[in-house]
Amino acid sequence: MTSSPTGPGPRRERRKSLAAGLLIGMAVMAATDEIVFHQLLGWHHFYDRSTHSVGLLSDGLLHTAELLALVAGFFLSADLRRRGALAGAQRRAGFFLGLGLFQLFDGVVDHKVLRVHQIRYGVDVTPYDWAWNVSGLVLLIVGCALTVRAARRDGTRRPTA
């Protein structure tokens, strides 16, 4: 076992912990989007520029990617925990960063740049776009604040030479 900056014991792997949280956060937001907007409300499919069957196929592919990210994030997290190397504050920060990154990417790139789908059809999408993107930005800001907080806490625990 290697020593951590705070004394003897396992070394916390902050970057991998952040990556685990990021994967889990992106997967959770993708699942929330798919379950609520694609399935329950039926407002859109991941890809709406073709037939209904292609839209359903695209939802299935999104669901597959989301599940793979979720499983990968949990396996990475479990491995870090097993080795005593999980940095919980970084994983938590990564989770919020993942939530916000997915939300903003979907809102800006998928909805506006690529136009693979809109949030909803047959209505003025402006309030939906604002709510979608502002909520993603808030989640991203929370993730950034948690990342800075975790880094500062780590910095204050390091002994001075």
C-alpha angles and dihedrals in degrees: 000000000000125000124253123222088256095058140280120349137068119333114245113236101217100176094049090046089052090048092051091052091046092054092046092047094050091047093049092050092046089051092048091050093047097045098043105033103025101036113019099035096025091212097142147339124237089258114029101167096092139033127325089253092055089048091054091047090052090051089052091051091049089049090051092051091047092051092048091051091047093050092045091049093049093046091050090047092048092049091051091048092048091054093044089242100113113123101204096193091054092046090051091049090048090051092058092042089053092049092050096041093053092046094049094042090051093045097046107027103029098035103035112016103036095020092210088151143342125230091248138355132223095030138078101279095197097095090043091051092049093048092046097048097038091051089050091049091050091051090048092050090050089051092049091048091050090048092052091045092051092048092049092048090051090048094052092052095056114102117239118241 
